[in-house]
Coordinates of C-alpha atoms in Angstrom, one line a residue:
Chain P
M1014 CA 0.0 0.0 0.0
E1015 CA 1.2 3.5 -0.9
I1016 CA 1.0 6.0 2.0
F1017 CA 1.5 9.8 2.2
G1018 CA 3.2 11.6 5.0
A1019 CA 2.3 14.9 6.7
I1020 CA 4.3 17.1 9.0
E1021 CA 2.6 20.0 10.7
A1022 CA 5.8 21.8 11.9
G1023 CA 4.8 24.3 14.6
G1024 CA 6.7 26.4 17.1
T1025 CA 5.6 24.3 20.1
K1026 CA 5.0 20.9 18.5
F1027 CA 5.4 18.9 15.4
V1028 CA 2.5 16.7 14.4
C1029 CA 3.5 13.8 12.1
A1030 CA 1.0 11.5 10.4
V1031 CA 0.5 9.1 7.5
A1032 CA -2.6 8.4 5.4
G1033 CA -3.5 6.0 2.5
E1034 CA -4.8 7.0 -0.9
G1035 CA -8.2 7.8 0.5
G1036 CA -7.0 10.2 3.2
G1037 CA -7.6 10.1 6.9
S1038 CA -4.7 9.7 9.2
L1039 CA -3.8 6.0 10.0
R1040 CA -1.2 6.9 12.6
T1041 CA -0.3 10.2 14.3
A1042 CA 2.5 11.4 16.6
T1043 CA 2.9 14.6 18.4
I1044 CA 6.5 15.7 19.1
P1045 CA 7.4 18.7 21.2
T1046 CA 9.5 21.2 19.2
G1047 CA 13.1 21.1 20.5
D1048 CA 16.2 22.0 18.5
P1049 CA 16.2 20.8 14.9
D1050 CA 18.5 17.7 15.5
T1051 CA 16.4 16.4 18.4
T1052 CA 13.1 17.2 16.7
F1053 CA 13.9 15.6 13.3
A1054 CA 15.4 12.5 15.0
Q1055 CA 12.0 11.8 16.4
V1056 CA 10.3 12.7 13.2
A1057 CA 12.6 10.2 11.3
R1058 CA 11.8 7.5 13.8
F1059 CA 8.0 8.0 13.3
F1060 CA 8.3 7.7 9.6
A1061 CA 10.6 4.7 9.8
E1062 CA 8.1 2.9 12.0
A1063 CA 5.3 3.8 9.7
G1064 CA 7.0 1.6 7.1
D1065 CA 4.9 -1.3 8.5
I1066 CA 1.8 0.4 7.2
G1067 CA 2.9 1.0 3.6
E1068 CA 5.5 2.5 1.3
L1069 CA 5.9 6.2 1.6
A1070 CA 5.2 8.0 -1.7
A1071 CA 5.8 11.6 -0.6
I1072 CA 5.9 14.0 2.5
G1073 CA 4.2 17.4 2.8
V1074 CA 5.5 19.9 5.3
A1075 CA 3.1 22.6 6.7
S1076 CA 5.7 24.8 8.4
F1077 CA 5.8 27.6 10.8
G1078 CA 7.2 30.7 9.2
P1079 CA 8.9 32.7 7.9
V1080 CA 10.0 30.0 5.5
G1081 CA 11.3 30.1 1.9
V1082 CA 8.4 29.0 -0.4
D1083 CA 9.8 29.9 -3.8
P1084 CA 11.4 26.8 -5.5
H1085 CA 13.5 29.2 -7.7
K1086 CA 15.2 30.8 -4.8
S1087 CA 18.2 29.5 -2.8
D1088 CA 16.3 29.8 0.5
Y1089 CA 13.6 27.4 -0.6
G1090 CA 12.5 25.2 2.2
R1091 CA 14.6 27.0 4.8
I1092 CA 13.4 28.7 7.9
L1093 CA 14.1 32.5 7.6
A1094 CA 14.7 35.2 10.2
T1095 CA 13.0 34.0 13.3
P1096 CA 13.4 34.8 17.0
K1097 CA 13.0 31.0 17.7
P1098 CA 16.4 29.7 18.9
H1099 CA 18.3 27.2 16.7
W1100 CA 15.8 27.2 13.8
E1101 CA 17.0 30.1 11.6
G1102 CA 18.5 28.7 8.4
T1103 CA 17.2 25.2 9.0
D1104 CA 16.6 23.4 5.7
M1105 CA 13.3 21.7 6.3
I1106 CA 13.4 19.8 2.9
A1107 CA 16.9 18.5 3.4
R1108 CA 16.1 17.4 6.9
V1109 CA 13.2 15.3 5.6
K1110 CA 15.2 14.0 2.6
A1111 CA 17.9 12.9 5.0
F1112 CA 15.5 10.1 6.3
A1113 CA 13.2 9.6 3.4
D1114 CA 14.2 9.6 -0.2
V1115 CA 10.8 10.8 -1.5
P1116 CA 9.4 14.0 -3.1
V1117 CA 8.8 16.7 -0.4
G1118 CA 6.3 19.6 -0.7
I1119 CA 6.4 22.6 1.6
D1120 CA 4.4 25.7 2.4
T1121 CA 3.5 27.7 5.5
D1122 CA 1.2 26.0 7.9
V1123 CA -1.5 28.6 7.2
N1124 CA -1.2 28.5 3.4
A1125 CA -1.4 24.7 3.7
A1126 CA -4.5 25.1 5.9
A1127 CA -6.1 27.4 3.4
L1128 CA -5.5 24.9 0.6
A1129 CA -7.1 22.2 2.8
E1130 CA -10.1 24.4 3.5
V1131 CA -10.5 25.1 -0.3
A1132 CA -10.4 21.3 -0.9
A1133 CA -13.0 20.8 1.9
G1134 CA -15.3 23.2 0.0
D1135 CA -15.5 20.9 -3.0
G1136 CA -14.9 23.6 -5.5
A1137 CA -17.4 26.0 -4.1
V1138 CA -14.6 28.4 -3.1
R1139 CA -11.4 29.3 -4.9
Q1140 CA -10.5 32.5 -3.0
L1141 CA -10.0 31.9 0.7
A1142 CA -8.2 33.2 3.7
Y1143 CA -7.2 30.9 6.7
V1144 CA -6.5 32.7 10.0
T1145 CA -5.1 31.0 13.0
V1146 CA -5.3 32.8 16.4
G1147 CA -3.1 31.0 18.9
T1148 CA 0.4 31.6 20.3
G1149 CA 0.7 34.0 17.3
I1150 CA -1.7 35.1 14.5
G1151 CA -1.1 33.8 11.0
V1152 CA -2.9 34.2 7.8
G1153 CA -2.7 32.0 4.7
L1154 CA -4.2 32.9 1.4
V1155 CA -5.4 30.9 -1.6
S1156 CA -6.1 32.8 -4.8
D1157 CA -7.9 31.1 -7.7
G1158 CA -7.1 27.8 -6.1
Q1159 CA -3.3 28.4 -5.6
P1160 CA -1.4 29.4 -2.4
V1161 CA -0.3 33.0 -2.5
H1162 CA 3.5 33.6 -2.6
G1163 CA 5.3 36.8 -3.6
I1164 CA 8.1 38.5 -1.7
G1165 CA 7.8 35.7 0.8
H1166 CA 4.4 34.6 2.0
P1167 CA 1.4 36.4 3.7
E1168 CA 2.2 37.6 7.3
A1169 CA -1.1 39.5 7.9
G1170 CA -1.0 38.7 11.6
H1171 CA 1.2 41.8 12.0
I1172 CA -1.1 44.4 10.4
L1173 CA -1.8 47.5 12.4
V1174 CA -5.3 47.8 14.0
R1175 CA -7.0 50.6 15.8
R1176 CA -6.7 50.2 19.6
H1177 CA -9.9 49.4 21.4
L1178 CA -10.7 52.0 24.1
A1179 CA -11.2 49.3 26.8
H1180 CA -7.7 48.1 26.1
D1181 CA -6.1 51.5 26.4
G1182 CA -3.3 50.9 28.8
F1183 CA -1.9 47.7 27.2
A1184 CA 1.3 48.2 25.2
G1185 CA 1.1 44.9 23.2
L1186 CA 3.6 42.1 23.0
C1187 CA 5.0 42.0 19.5
P1188 CA 8.8 42.4 19.6
F1189 CA 8.7 44.1 16.2
H1190 CA 5.6 46.3 16.4
G1191 CA 4.4 46.3 20.0
D1192 CA 0.7 46.7 19.4
C1193 CA 0.1 45.2 16.0
L1194 CA -2.8 42.7 15.7
E1195 CA -0.6 39.8 17.0
G1196 CA 0.8 42.0 19.7
L1197 CA -2.7 42.8 21.0
A1198 CA -4.9 39.7 20.2
A1199 CA -2.8 36.5 20.2
G1200 CA -3.1 34.2 23.1
P1201 CA -0.1 35.5 25.1
A1202 CA -1.3 39.1 24.6
V1203 CA -4.7 38.1 26.0
A1204 CA -3.1 36.5 29.0
A1205 CA -0.9 39.5 29.6
A1206 CA -3.6 42.1 29.2
W1207 CA -6.3 40.5 31.2
G1208 CA -4.4 38.0 33.4
L1209 CA -6.6 35.2 32.2
S1210 CA -6.5 32.6 29.4
P1211 CA -9.3 32.8 26.8
S1212 CA -10.7 29.5 28.1
H1213 CA -11.2 31.0 31.6
I1214 CA -12.7 34.4 30.9
P1215 CA -16.2 35.1 32.1
E1216 CA -19.0 36.0 29.6
E1217 CA -19.4 39.6 30.8
H1218 CA -15.7 40.4 30.6
P1219 CA -14.7 43.2 28.2
F1220 CA -12.2 40.7 26.5
W1221 CA -14.9 39.4 24.2
T1222 CA -15.7 42.7 22.7
V1223 CA -12.1 43.8 22.4
E1224 CA -10.9 40.5 20.9
A1225 CA -13.8 40.4 18.4
D1226 CA -13.1 44.0 17.4
Y1227 CA -9.5 43.3 16.6
L1228 CA -10.3 40.1 14.7
A1229 CA -13.1 41.9 12.8
Q1230 CA -10.6 44.6 11.8
L1231 CA -8.5 41.8 10.3
C1232 CA -11.5 40.3 8.5
M1233 CA -12.5 43.8 7.2
T1234 CA -8.9 44.3 5.9
L1235 CA -8.9 40.8 4.3
F1236 CA -12.3 41.3 2.6
L1237 CA -11.3 44.7 1.2
S1238 CA -7.8 43.9 0.1
F1239 CA -8.1 40.3 -1.1
A1240 CA -11.8 39.7 -1.7
P1241 CA -11.9 36.2 -0.2
E1242 CA -15.1 34.3 -0.7
R1243 CA -14.5 32.7 2.7
I1244 CA -12.4 33.5 5.8
V1245 CA -11.8 30.5 8.0
L1246 CA -10.9 31.2 11.7
G1247 CA -8.9 28.5 13.5
G1248 CA -6.3 28.1 16.2
G1249 CA -6.4 27.8 20.0
V1250 CA -8.1 31.1 20.8
M1251 CA -10.9 30.4 18.3
K1252 CA -11.8 27.3 20.2
Q1253 CA -13.9 29.8 22.2
Q1254 CA -17.0 29.4 20.1
R1255 CA -18.6 32.7 21.3
L1256 CA -16.1 34.6 19.3
I1257 CA -17.2 33.9 15.8
P1258 CA -20.7 35.4 16.0
L1259 CA -19.2 38.5 17.7
I1260 CA -16.6 38.8 15.0
R1261 CA -19.2 38.5 12.2
S1262 CA -21.4 41.1 13.6
R1263 CA -18.6 43.6 14.3
T1264 CA -17.2 43.0 10.7
V1265 CA -20.6 43.9 9.3
E1266 CA -20.6 47.1 11.5
L1267 CA -17.1 48.1 10.4
L1268 CA -17.8 47.6 6.7
G1269 CA -20.7 50.0 7.0
G1270 CA -22.6 48.5 4.0
Y1271 CA -19.8 49.2 1.6
L1272 CA -19.6 45.7 0.3
R1273 CA -23.2 44.9 -0.7
A1274 CA -22.5 41.1 -0.6
L1275 CA -21.5 41.4 3.1
D1276 CA -24.0 43.7 4.5
S1277 CA -25.9 41.4 6.9
E1278 CA -25.1 38.9 9.6
E1279 CA -26.8 36.2 7.6
A1280 CA -24.5 36.9 4.6
M1281 CA -21.5 37.1 6.9
A1282 CA -22.4 33.7 8.4
Q1283 CA -21.6 32.1 5.0
R1284 CA -18.3 34.0 4.8
I1285 CA -16.6 34.0 8.2
V1286 CA -16.6 30.4 9.4
A1287 CA -14.9 27.7 11.6
P1288 CA -12.7 25.1 9.9
A1289 CA -14.5 22.5 7.8
C1290 CA -11.7 20.0 7.6
K1291 CA -12.2 16.8 9.6
E1292 CA -8.6 16.7 10.8
P1293 CA -6.6 19.9 11.7
S1294 CA -6.5 22.0 8.5
G1295 CA -2.7 22.4 8.6
L1296 CA -2.3 18.6 8.7
E1297 CA -4.8 18.0 5.9
G1298 CA -2.9 20.7 4.0
A1299 CA 0.4 18.9 4.5
Y1300 CA -1.2 15.8 2.9
L1301 CA -2.2 17.9 -0.1
L1302 CA 1.4 19.2 -0.4
A1303 CA 2.6 15.6 -0.3
R1304 CA 0.2 14.6 -3.1
Q1305 CA 1.2 17.6 -5.2
A1306 CA 4.9 16.7 -4.7
A1307 CA 4.2 13.1 -5.7
A1308 CA 2.3 14.2 -8.8
R1309 CA 5.2 16.4 -9.8
R1310 CA 7.7 13.6 -9.6
Chain Q
M378 CA -4.7 46.6 -40.3
E379 CA -6.0 45.1 -37.1
I380 CA -6.5 47.5 -34.2
F381 CA -7.3 47.0 -30.5
G382 CA -9.6 49.4 -28.5
A383 CA -9.1 50.6 -25.0
I384 CA -11.6 52.3 -22.7
E385 CA -10.4 53.6 -19.3
A386 CA -13.8 54.3 -17.8
G387 CA -13.4 56.7 -14.9
G388 CA -15.8 58.5 -12.6
T389 CA -14.9 61.9 -14.1
K390 CA -13.7 61.0 -17.6
F391 CA -13.6 58.1 -20.1
V392 CA -10.4 57.8 -22.1
C393 CA -10.8 55.9 -25.4
A394 CA -7.9 54.9 -27.6
V395 CA -6.9 52.5 -30.3
A396 CA -3.5 50.8 -31.0
G397 CA -2.1 48.5 -33.6
E398 CA -0.5 45.1 -33.0
G399 CA 2.7 46.7 -31.7
G400 CA 0.9 48.8 -29.0
G401 CA 1.2 52.5 -28.5
S402 CA -2.0 54.6 -28.9
L403 CA -2.6 55.8 -32.5
R404 CA -5.5 58.0 -31.5
T405 CA -7.0 59.0 -28.1
A406 CA -10.1 60.9 -27.0
T407 CA -11.1 62.1 -23.5
I408 CA -14.8 62.2 -22.8
P409 CA -16.2 63.7 -19.7
T410 CA -18.3 61.2 -17.8
G411 CA -22.0 62.1 -18.1
D412 CA -24.9 59.7 -17.8
P413 CA -24.4 56.3 -19.5
D414 CA -26.4 57.2 -22.7
T415 CA -24.6 60.4 -23.3
T416 CA -21.2 59.0 -22.5
F417 CA -21.5 55.9 -24.6
A418 CA -22.8 57.8 -27.6
Q419 CA -19.5 59.7 -27.6
V420 CA -17.5 56.5 -27.0
A421 CA -19.3 54.9 -30.0
R422 CA -18.6 57.9 -32.2
F423 CA -14.8 57.6 -31.4
F424 CA -14.6 53.9 -32.3
A425 CA -16.7 54.4 -35.5
E426 CA -14.3 57.2 -36.6
A427 CA -11.3 55.0 -35.7
G428 CA -12.5 52.6 -38.5
D429 CA -10.4 54.7 -40.8
I430 CA -7.2 53.4 -39.0
G431 CA -8.1 49.7 -39.2
E432 CA -10.4 46.9 -38.3
L433 CA -11.3 46.6 -34.6
A434 CA -10.3 43.2 -33.2
A435 CA -11.5 43.6 -29.6
I436 CA -12.1 46.2 -26.9
G437 CA -10.9 46.2 -23.3
V438 CA -12.6 48.1 -20.6
A439 CA -10.7 49.2 -17.5
S440 CA -13.7 50.3 -15.4
F441 CA -14.3 52.3 -12.2
G442 CA -15.9 50.0 -9.6
P443 CA -17.5 48.3 -8.1
V444 CA -18.1 46.2 -11.2
G445 CA -19.0 42.5 -11.8
V446 CA -15.8 40.8 -12.8
D447 CA -16.8 37.1 -12.6
P448 CA -17.9 35.8 -16.1
H449 CA -19.9 33.1 -14.4
K450 CA -22.2 35.5 -12.5
S451 CA -25.2 37.4 -13.8
D452 CA -23.7 40.8 -12.9
Y453 CA -20.7 40.3 -15.1
G454 CA -19.7 43.6 -16.7
R455 CA -22.3 45.5 -14.7
I456 CA -21.6 48.5 -12.4
L457 CA -22.7 47.5 -8.9
A458 CA -23.9 49.5 -5.9
T459 CA -22.4 53.0 -6.5
P460 CA -23.2 56.5 -5.2
K461 CA -22.5 57.7 -8.7
P462 CA -25.9 58.8 -10.2
H463 CA -27.3 56.9 -13.2
W464 CA -24.5 54.3 -13.3
E465 CA -25.7 51.5 -11.0
G466 CA -26.7 48.4 -13.0
T467 CA -25.2 49.8 -16.2
D468 CA -24.0 46.8 -18.4
M469 CA -20.7 48.0 -19.6
I470 CA -20.1 45.0 -21.9
A471 CA -23.6 45.3 -23.5
R472 CA -23.0 49.1 -24.0
V473 CA -19.8 48.3 -25.9
K474 CA -21.3 45.4 -27.9
A475 CA -24.1 47.7 -29.0
F476 CA -21.7 49.7 -31.2
A477 CA -19.0 47.1 -31.9
D478 CA -19.5 43.4 -32.5
V479 CA -16.2 42.3 -31.1
P480 CA -14.9 40.4 -28.1
V481 CA -14.9 42.6 -25.0
G482 CA -12.7 42.2 -21.9
I483 CA -13.4 44.0 -18.6
D484 CA -11.8 44.4 -15.2
T485 CA -11.4 47.2 -12.7
D486 CA -9.2 50.1 -13.7
V487 CA -6.8 49.3 -10.9
N488 CA -6.6 45.5 -11.7
A489 CA -6.1 46.4 -15.4
A490 CA -3.3 48.9 -14.3
A491 CA -1.7 46.1 -12.2
L492 CA -1.7 43.8 -15.2
A493 CA -0.1 46.4 -17.3
E494 CA 2.6 47.1 -14.7
V495 CA 3.3 43.3 -14.5
A496 CA 3.7 43.3 -18.3
A497 CA 6.0 46.4 -18.1
G498 CA 8.2 44.4 -15.8
D499 CA 9.0 41.9 -18.5
G500 CA 8.5 38.8 -16.3
A501 CA 10.5 40.1 -13.3
V502 CA 7.4 40.4 -11.2
R503 CA 4.3 38.2 -11.0
Q504 CA 2.9 39.5 -7.7
L505 CA 2.0 43.2 -7.7
A506 CA -0.3 45.8 -6.2
Y507 CA -1.3 48.9 -8.1
V508 CA -2.5 51.8 -6.0
T509 CA -4.2 54.9 -7.3
V510 CA -4.5 57.9 -5.1
G511 CA -6.7 60.6 -6.6
T512 CA -10.4 61.4 -6.3
G513 CA -10.6 58.1 -4.5
I514 CA -8.1 55.4 -3.5
G515 CA -8.1 52.2 -5.4
V516 CA -6.0 49.0 -5.2
G517 CA -5.6 46.4 -7.9
L518 CA -3.8 43.1 -7.3
V519 CA -2.2 40.6 -9.6
S520 CA -1.3 37.2 -8.1
D521 CA 1.0 34.8 -10.0
G522 CA 0.3 36.9 -13.2
Q523 CA -3.5 36.9 -12.9
P524 CA -5.8 39.7 -11.6
V525 CA -7.3 38.9 -8.2
H526 CA -11.0 38.3 -8.1
G527 CA -13.1 36.7 -5.4
I528 CA -16.2 38.0 -3.7
G529 CA -16.0 40.9 -6.0
H530 CA -12.6 42.5 -6.5
P531 CA -10.0 44.3 -4.2
E532 CA -11.3 47.5 -2.6
A533 CA -8.4 48.2 -0.3
G534 CA -8.8 52.0 -0.5
H535 CA -11.3 51.6 2.4
I536 CA -9.1 49.9 4.9
L537 CA -8.9 51.4 8.4
V538 CA -5.7 53.3 9.3
R539 CA -4.5 54.8 12.5
R540 CA -5.2 58.5 12.7
H541 CA -2.1 60.7 12.5
L542 CA -1.9 63.0 15.5
A543 CA -1.4 66.1 13.3
H544 CA -4.7 65.3 11.7
D545 CA -6.7 64.9 14.8
G546 CA -9.6 67.1 14.3
F547 CA -10.6 65.9 10.8
A548 CA -13.5 63.5 10.6
G549 CA -12.8 62.1 7.2
L550 CA -14.9 62.2 4.0
C551 CA -15.9 58.6 3.3
P552 CA -19.7 58.3 3.2
F553 CA -19.4 54.6 4.4
H554 CA -16.6 54.8 6.9
G555 CA -15.8 58.4 7.7
D556 CA -12.1 58.1 8.4
C557 CA -11.0 55.1 6.4
L558 CA -7.9 55.5 4.3
E559 CA -9.8 57.0 1.4
G560 CA -11.8 59.2 3.7
L561 CA -8.5 60.6 5.1
A562 CA -6.0 60.6 2.3
A563 CA -7.7 60.8 -1.1
G564 CA -7.6 64.2 -3.0
P565 CA -10.9 65.6 -1.7
A566 CA -10.0 64.7 1.9
V567 CA -6.6 66.5 1.5
A568 CA -8.4 69.6 0.2
A569 CA -11.0 69.4 3.0
A570 CA -8.5 68.9 5.8
W571 CA -5.9 71.4 4.8
G572 CA -7.8 73.8 2.5
L573 CA -5.2 73.2 -0.2
S574 CA -4.8 70.9 -3.2
P575 CA -1.7 68.6 -3.1
S576 CA -0.1 70.6 -5.9
H577 CA -0.2 73.8 -3.9
I578 CA 1.0 72.7 -0.5
P579 CA 4.3 74.1 0.8
E580 CA 7.2 71.8 1.6
E581 CA 7.2 72.4 5.4
H582 CA 3.4 71.7 5.7
P583 CA 2.4 68.8 8.0
F584 CA 0.4 67.3 5.0
W585 CA 3.5 65.5 3.7
T586 CA 4.2 63.6 6.8
V587 CA 0.5 62.8 7.4
E588 CA -0.2 61.7 3.8
A589 CA 3.0 59.6 3.7
D590 CA 2.0 57.9 7.0
Y591 CA -1.4 56.9 5.8
L592 CA -0.1 55.6 2.5
A593 CA 2.8 53.8 4.3
Q594 CA 0.1 52.1 6.4
L595 CA -1.5 50.9 3.2
C596 CA 1.8 49.6 1.9
M597 CA 2.6 47.8 5.2
T598 CA -0.8 46.1 5.1
L599 CA -0.3 45.1 1.4
F600 CA 3.2 43.7 2.0
L601 CA 2.0 41.8 5.1
S602 CA -1.2 40.5 3.7
F603 CA -0.5 39.8 0.1
A604 CA 3.3 39.7 -0.2
P605 CA 3.6 41.8 -3.4
E606 CA 7.0 41.9 -5.0
R607 CA 6.2 45.5 -6.1
I608 CA 3.7 48.2 -5.1
V609 CA 3.1 50.8 -7.8
L610 CA 1.8 54.1 -6.7
G611 CA -0.1 56.1 -9.3
G612 CA -3.0 58.6 -9.6
G613 CA -3.3 62.4 -9.3
V614 CA -2.1 62.9 -5.7
M615 CA 1.0 60.8 -6.5
K616 CA 2.1 63.3 -9.1
Q617 CA 3.7 65.0 -6.1
Q618 CA 7.0 63.2 -6.5
R619 CA 8.1 64.1 -3.0
L620 CA 5.7 61.6 -1.6
I621 CA 7.2 58.3 -2.7
P622 CA 10.5 58.6 -0.8
L623 CA 8.6 59.7 2.3
I624 CA 6.2 56.7 1.9
R625 CA 9.2 54.3 1.5
S626 CA 10.9 55.5 4.6
R627 CA 7.8 55.5 6.7
T628 CA 6.9 51.9 5.5
V629 CA 10.4 50.7 6.6
E630 CA 9.8 52.3 10.0
L631 CA 6.4 50.8 10.4
L632 CA 7.5 47.3 9.4
G633 CA 10.1 47.5 12.1
G634 CA 12.5 45.0 10.5
Y635 CA 9.9 42.3 10.5
L636 CA 10.2 41.5 6.8
R637 CA 14.0 41.0 6.3
A638 CA 13.7 41.7 2.5
L639 CA 12.2 45.1 3.2
D640 CA 14.3 46.4 6.1
S641 CA 16.1 49.3 4.4
E642 CA 15.2 52.3 2.2
E643 CA 17.5 50.9 -0.5
A644 CA 15.5 47.6 -0.6
M645 CA 12.2 49.5 -0.4
A646 CA 13.2 51.7 -3.4
Q647 CA 13.0 48.5 -5.5
R648 CA 9.6 47.7 -4.1
I649 CA 7.5 50.9 -3.8
V650 CA 7.7 52.6 -7.2
A651 CA 6.1 55.0 -9.6
P652 CA 4.3 53.5 -12.7
A653 CA 6.6 52.1 -15.4
C654 CA 4.1 52.0 -18.2
K655 CA 4.7 54.6 -21.0
E656 CA 0.9 55.4 -21.3
P657 CA -1.4 55.6 -18.3
S658 CA -1.3 52.1 -16.7
G659 CA -5.1 51.7 -16.7
L660 CA -5.2 52.4 -20.5
E661 CA -2.4 50.0 -21.2
G662 CA -4.2 47.5 -19.0
A663 CA -7.4 48.0 -21.1
Y664 CA -5.3 47.0 -24.2
L665 CA -4.2 43.9 -22.4
L666 CA -7.8 43.0 -21.6
A667 CA -8.7 43.5 -25.3
R668 CA -5.9 41.2 -26.4
Q669 CA -6.9 38.6 -23.9
A670 CA -10.5 38.8 -25.1
A671 CA -9.4 38.5 -28.8
A672 CA -7.3 35.4 -27.9
R673 CA -10.3 33.8 -26.2
R674 CA -12.5 34.3 -29.2

């Protein structure tokens, strides 16, 4: 049996998995992210052991960023400037090829997730943004069915937003921009500003309005600049299901009727949605990258 | 001889032109934008008279927006919700076909301009944003060589920006959002805020810093969200050549070193540029739309 490998390479953990032709992970392992040598030794062991399930046809890597995504550049597959110790310059493709002589596909975790969400839409959507709100805020884009690359890849978690009045004294946590979106609204910023984790904040707390306002500003910017047919909101912070309706309604308010197709909460309910993938979108995206790499062989 | 027609359909004027196979307008006419009947009567007369130059192969329309750009939708080629009197619902393609039985291509003026700027780059750039700053602020995007469409088309002139302190008392002119980017930084907003037109503002006036800050916020948002290899700044307000260096330098400041490829003014000088097209980018884009329509025939 032919199997495909997926690696969702995150800042805190690597998720490795294999699936057969029909999709659906047959085996999964979660590896805490250490330095590259330690981490990839465990990744290699997982795929070696998976040899009992079938023969590996290709591996897809959905990687934390910034990472080189242009096959025509010398930094293709490498982790670029990052504050994460030990990882800058790591050649993710070479690390995989060192233990498995198979085609390897790579993109950012969020671009991969966006691809997987497009695939889950069965052709209904070709223009999509995938947003993750967790330890950081990341955005992946698919345009006309293809992941968006240019001078690097999308990094819209760092856009500037207007400060919410109820959040006035908080300087923000981004080491580059202070109070950019990620600096104000990612998980660690929520914990720092309110002294609480999103899963333990009471319903009447101002957090909900403030967080929904920031994420609605992101949605507004994405709709206006990139015209996605769908914005998918995932990640740890978005596990708080109260947020999505608040974000939809605030996005409608902020757009002020300018985009006729998005001028009601009913319309927005079709456009700002939770992930549709059965498995984590980034992992499903890694399988898609593996299949694409196999097809290119 | 075979000729191609271009219509740059703007809110204040329509520019009509024809060119031969080699490009370069052979004849041009500027028609003030009246109601659709009056305007298209003059457009029809221009193209009828151009019959003495050659036989028309196709016409491209680079249109003000919002306009339907999806050939699979019933509103394709129609002007959508607009505050401009008489134009909402106008079928631009049918209006052209009524006087010329040729293939017609259509996109927004700014998407067309972005296509033309990609073509002017001779393959060096496939991911590009074209920004016009004039009566309004418009943004067109090309991703991997193709104009970006989704739920409509890009409208990034209306993103929210952070208010500059020196501009504190000004409410902004956008009828939808008040102080969105267009409401603060388009030509009419500049005139309303400072009582001066951009071409008559002295060098030491705070306008320059304020305007550059707003447009740098747009550039930052575009780089982060869409990763363009190049942002081209055109339109009436950008005729003030002092602005581009100020915008570059403020964009570098705002990005704070986060995107390593954009962390100096030298690097930014390759990325934020004036139009490279010989003729107005929107008009050259209209020719490209005409050629694409002819090729599809």
